[in-house]
PDB file of C-alpha atoms in Angstrom:
ATOM      1  CA  ALA A   1      94.271 114.562 128.535  1.00 67.00           C
ATOM      2  CA  PRO A   2      97.996 113.991 128.779  1.00 74.00           C
ATOM      3  CA  ILE A   3     100.079 117.136 129.152  1.00 80.00           C
ATOM      4  CA  VAL A   4     103.521 117.289 127.561  1.00 79.00           C
ATOM      5  CA  PHE A   5     105.715 120.332 127.976  1.00 85.00           C
ATOM      6  CA  ALA A   6     107.775 120.812 124.819  1.00 83.00           C
ATOM      7  CA  SER A   7     109.780 123.464 123.004  1.00 83.00           C
ATOM      8  CA  ALA A   8     109.823 123.805 119.230  1.00 83.00           C
ATOM      9  CA  LYS A   9     112.741 126.188 119.523  1.00 85.00           C
ATOM     10  CA  THR A  10     115.071 123.832 121.407  1.00 87.00           C
ATOM     11  CA  GLY A  11     113.438 120.522 120.488  1.00 82.00           C
ATOM     12  CA  TYR A  12     112.913 119.703 124.158  1.00 85.00           C
ATOM     13  CA  HIS A  13     110.421 116.796 124.524  1.00 81.00           C
ATOM     14  CA  VAL A  14     109.262 116.998 120.886  1.00 81.00           C
ATOM     15  CA  GLN A  15     109.730 113.239 120.494  1.00 83.00           C
ATOM     16  CA  SER A  16     107.779 112.669 123.701  1.00 80.00           C
ATOM     17  CA  LEU A  17     104.981 114.854 122.330  1.00 81.00           C
ATOM     18  CA  LEU A  18     104.852 112.860 119.086  1.00 82.00           C
ATOM     19  CA  ASP A  19     104.811 109.575 121.019  1.00 84.00           C
ATOM     20  CA  THR A  20     101.918 110.854 123.124  1.00 77.00           C
ATOM     21  CA  VAL A  21      99.967 111.915 120.030  1.00 81.00           C
ATOM     22  CA  LEU A  22     100.465 108.470 118.469  1.00 79.00           C
ATOM     23  CA  ASN A  23      99.407 106.760 121.692  1.00 80.00           C
ATOM     24  CA  VAL A  24      96.208 108.830 121.933  1.00 76.00           C
ATOM     25  CA  THR A  25      95.455 108.084 118.276  1.00 76.00           C
ATOM     26  CA  ASP A  26      95.887 104.358 118.913  1.00 77.00           C
ATOM     27  CA  MET A  27      93.463 104.575 121.829  1.00 79.00           C
ATOM     28  CA  ARG A  28      90.825 106.168 119.571  1.00 80.00           C
ATOM     29  CA  TYR A  29      90.836 102.980 117.490  1.00 86.00           C
ATOM     30  CA  LEU A  30      90.895 100.506 120.384  1.00 85.00           C
ATOM     31  CA  ARG A  31      88.233  97.803 120.148  1.00 91.00           C
ATOM     32  CA  VAL A  32      87.212  96.433 123.555  1.00 90.00           C
ATOM     33  CA  PRO A  33      85.877  92.848 123.688  1.00 93.00           C
ATOM     34  CA  THR A  34      82.280  92.799 124.907  1.00 94.00           C
ATOM     35  CA  ALA A  35      83.003  90.225 127.617  1.00 95.00           C
ATOM     36  CA  ARG A  36      85.837  92.324 129.082  1.00 95.00           C
ATOM     37  CA  LEU A  37      83.720  95.490 128.833  1.00 95.00           C
ATOM     38  CA  ASN A  38      80.891  93.855 130.769  1.00 96.00           C
ATOM     39  CA  GLU A  39      83.315  92.646 133.451  1.00 96.00           C
ATOM     40  CA  VAL A  40      84.486  96.233 133.966  1.00 95.00           C
ATOM     41  CA  VAL A  41      80.908  97.556 134.019  1.00 95.00           C
ATOM     42  CA  GLN A  42      79.749  94.893 136.506  1.00 96.00           C
ATOM     43  CA  ASP A  43      82.731  95.638 138.740  1.00 95.00           C
ATOM     44  CA  ALA A  44      81.943  99.375 138.594  1.00 95.00           C
ATOM     45  CA  VAL A  45      78.297  98.721 139.515  1.00 94.00           C
ATOM     46  CA  ARG A  46      79.351  96.472 142.421  1.00 94.00           C
ATOM     47  CA  ARG A  47      81.705  99.146 143.752  1.00 94.00           C
ATOM     48  CA  HIS A  48      79.185 101.975 143.445  1.00 93.00           C
ATOM     49  CA  ASN A  49      75.480 101.250 143.037  1.00 89.00           C
ATOM     50  CA  PRO A  50      73.496 103.526 140.729  1.00 88.00           C
ATOM     51  CA  THR A  51      71.554 106.306 142.383  1.00 82.00           C
ATOM     52  CA  VAL A  52      67.773 106.270 142.520  1.00 83.00           C
ATOM     53  CA  VAL A  53      66.275 108.769 140.072  1.00 80.00           C
ATOM     54  CA  ARG A  54      62.524 109.478 140.197  1.00 79.00           C
ATOM     55  CA  SER A  55      62.000 106.342 142.318  1.00 83.00           C
ATOM     56  CA  LYS A  56      63.624 104.249 139.578  1.00 84.00           C
ATOM     57  CA  ILE A  57      66.635 102.053 140.237  1.00 88.00           C
ATOM     58  CA  LEU A  58      68.941 101.797 137.246  1.00 90.00           C
ATOM     59  CA  LYS A  59      69.720  98.284 136.045  1.00 92.00           C
ATOM     60  CA  ILE A  60      72.467  97.847 133.471  1.00 93.00           C
ATOM     61  CA  TYR A  61      71.888  94.600 131.592  1.00 93.00           C
ATOM     62  CA  TYR A  62      74.930  94.712 129.343  1.00 93.00           C
ATOM     63  CA  ALA A  63      77.160  97.039 127.351  1.00 95.00           C
ATOM     64  CA  THR A  64      78.830  96.821 123.977  1.00 95.00           C
ATOM     65  CA  GLN A  65      81.165  98.965 121.909  1.00 94.00           C
ATOM     66  CA  ALA A  66      79.294 100.301 118.900  1.00 93.00           C
ATOM     67  CA  GLN A  67      82.173 102.014 117.093  1.00 92.00           C
ATOM     68  CA  VAL A  68      85.679 103.405 117.314  1.00 89.00           C
ATOM     69  CA  ASN A  69      87.022 106.914 116.614  1.00 89.00           C
ATOM     70  CA  PRO A  70      85.780 108.030 119.061  1.00 90.00           C
ATOM     71  CA  PRO A  71      85.119 104.950 121.168  1.00 92.00           C
ATOM     72  CA  THR A  72      81.349 104.691 121.522  1.00 95.00           C
ATOM     73  CA  PHE A  73      79.686 102.432 124.056  1.00 96.00           C
ATOM     74  CA  VAL A  74      76.021 101.474 124.237  1.00 96.00           C
ATOM     75  CA  PHE A  75      74.558 100.437 127.585  1.00 96.00           C
ATOM     76  CA  PHE A  76      71.294  98.509 127.591  1.00 94.00           C
ATOM     77  CA  VAL A  77      69.328  99.476 130.694  1.00 93.00           C
ATOM     78  CA  ASN A  78      65.859  99.092 132.191  1.00 91.00           C
ATOM     79  CA  ASP A  79      65.031 102.818 132.036  1.00 89.00           C
ATOM     80  CA  THR A  80      67.057 105.504 130.260  1.00 90.00           C
ATOM     81  CA  GLN A  81      65.507 108.185 132.494  1.00 90.00           C
ATOM     82  CA  ALA A  82      67.089 106.526 135.543  1.00 89.00           C
ATOM     83  CA  VAL A  83      70.634 107.331 134.376  1.00 90.00           C
ATOM     84  CA  HIS A  84      71.923 110.263 136.416  1.00 91.00           C
ATOM     85  CA  PHE A  85      74.626 112.381 134.764  1.00 93.00           C
ATOM     86  CA  THR A  86      76.975 111.757 137.689  1.00 94.00           C
ATOM     87  CA  TYR A  87      76.677 107.998 137.250  1.00 94.00           C
ATOM     88  CA  GLU A  88      77.292 108.373 133.525  1.00 94.00           C
ATOM     89  CA  ARG A  89      80.472 110.321 134.352  1.00 95.00           C
ATOM     90  CA  TYR A  90      81.457 107.633 136.875  1.00 96.00           C
ATOM     91  CA  LEU A  91      81.114 104.898 134.228  1.00 96.00           C
ATOM     92  CA  GLU A  92      83.105 106.963 131.736  1.00 95.00           C
ATOM     93  CA  ASN A  93      85.917 107.382 134.264  1.00 94.00           C
ATOM     94  CA  LYS A  94      85.926 103.640 135.010  1.00 95.00           C
ATOM     95  CA  LEU A  95      86.217 102.884 131.273  1.00 94.00           C
ATOM     96  CA  ARG A  96      89.085 105.366 130.944  1.00 91.00           C
ATOM     97  CA  GLU A  97      90.820 103.774 133.916  1.00 91.00           C
ATOM     98  CA  ALA A  98      90.368 100.175 132.720  1.00 91.00           C
ATOM     99  CA  PHE A  99      91.233 100.657 129.045  1.00 90.00           C
ATOM    100  CA  SER A 100      93.649 103.642 129.087  1.00 84.00           C
ATOM    101  CA  PHE A 101      91.429 106.009 127.103  1.00 84.00           C
ATOM    102  CA  LYS A 102      93.512 109.003 128.179  1.00 82.00           C
ATOM    103  CA  GLY A 103      93.274 112.021 125.894  1.00 83.00           C
ATOM    104  CA  THR A 104      90.448 110.780 123.707  1.00 86.00           C
ATOM    105  CA  ALA A 105      86.727 111.427 123.773  1.00 88.00           C
ATOM    106  CA  ILE A 106      84.419 108.622 124.855  1.00 92.00           C
ATOM    107  CA  ARG A 107      80.741 108.547 123.993  1.00 94.00           C
ATOM    108  CA  LEU A 108      78.210 106.689 126.119  1.00 96.00           C
ATOM    109  CA  PHE A 109      74.659 105.979 125.011  1.00 96.00           C
ATOM    110  CA  PHE A 110      71.951 104.392 127.124  1.00 95.00           C
ATOM    111  CA  LYS A 111      69.180 102.457 125.404  1.00 94.00           C
ATOM    112  CA  PRO A 112      66.283 100.441 126.747  1.00 92.00           C
ATOM    113  CA  ARG A 113      66.792  96.704 126.512  1.00 83.00           C
ATOM    114  CA  PRO A 114      64.966  95.266 123.496  1.00 77.00           C
ATOM    115  CA  LYS A 115      61.690  93.633 124.498  1.00 76.00           C
ATOM    116  CA  LYS A 116      61.390  89.913 123.859  1.00 73.00           C
ATOM    117  CA  GLU A 117      58.561  89.008 121.528  1.00 62.00           C
ATOM    118  CA  LEU A 118      56.021  86.535 122.851  1.00 62.00           C
ATOM    119  CA  LYS A 119      55.127  83.701 120.506  1.00 66.00           C
TER     120      LYS A 119
END
């Protein structure tokens, strides 16, 4: 979260504090295009492969933003049990870095990819 040193008594940096609050509020309502989100996720996976959990290798098929305030992202994966908490934190940090989500909560959910129905 951004830190702003201010003084109510002298008014030092009060405007800077208000600007920071407005900026963080704007970031809570930021809608990320799915294509751009998936580019960032693919780049993050290329830079740092997921860890193996219980002999399962995590595959992230795609991600989408489900809602804003707070920004909520849903990742469709092969196995939700294969998501290690450290990799979840890594993805969260990459999203913060790419989309300037400083000072706001981000929620990540991992769901199994929907099965295709055979006809």
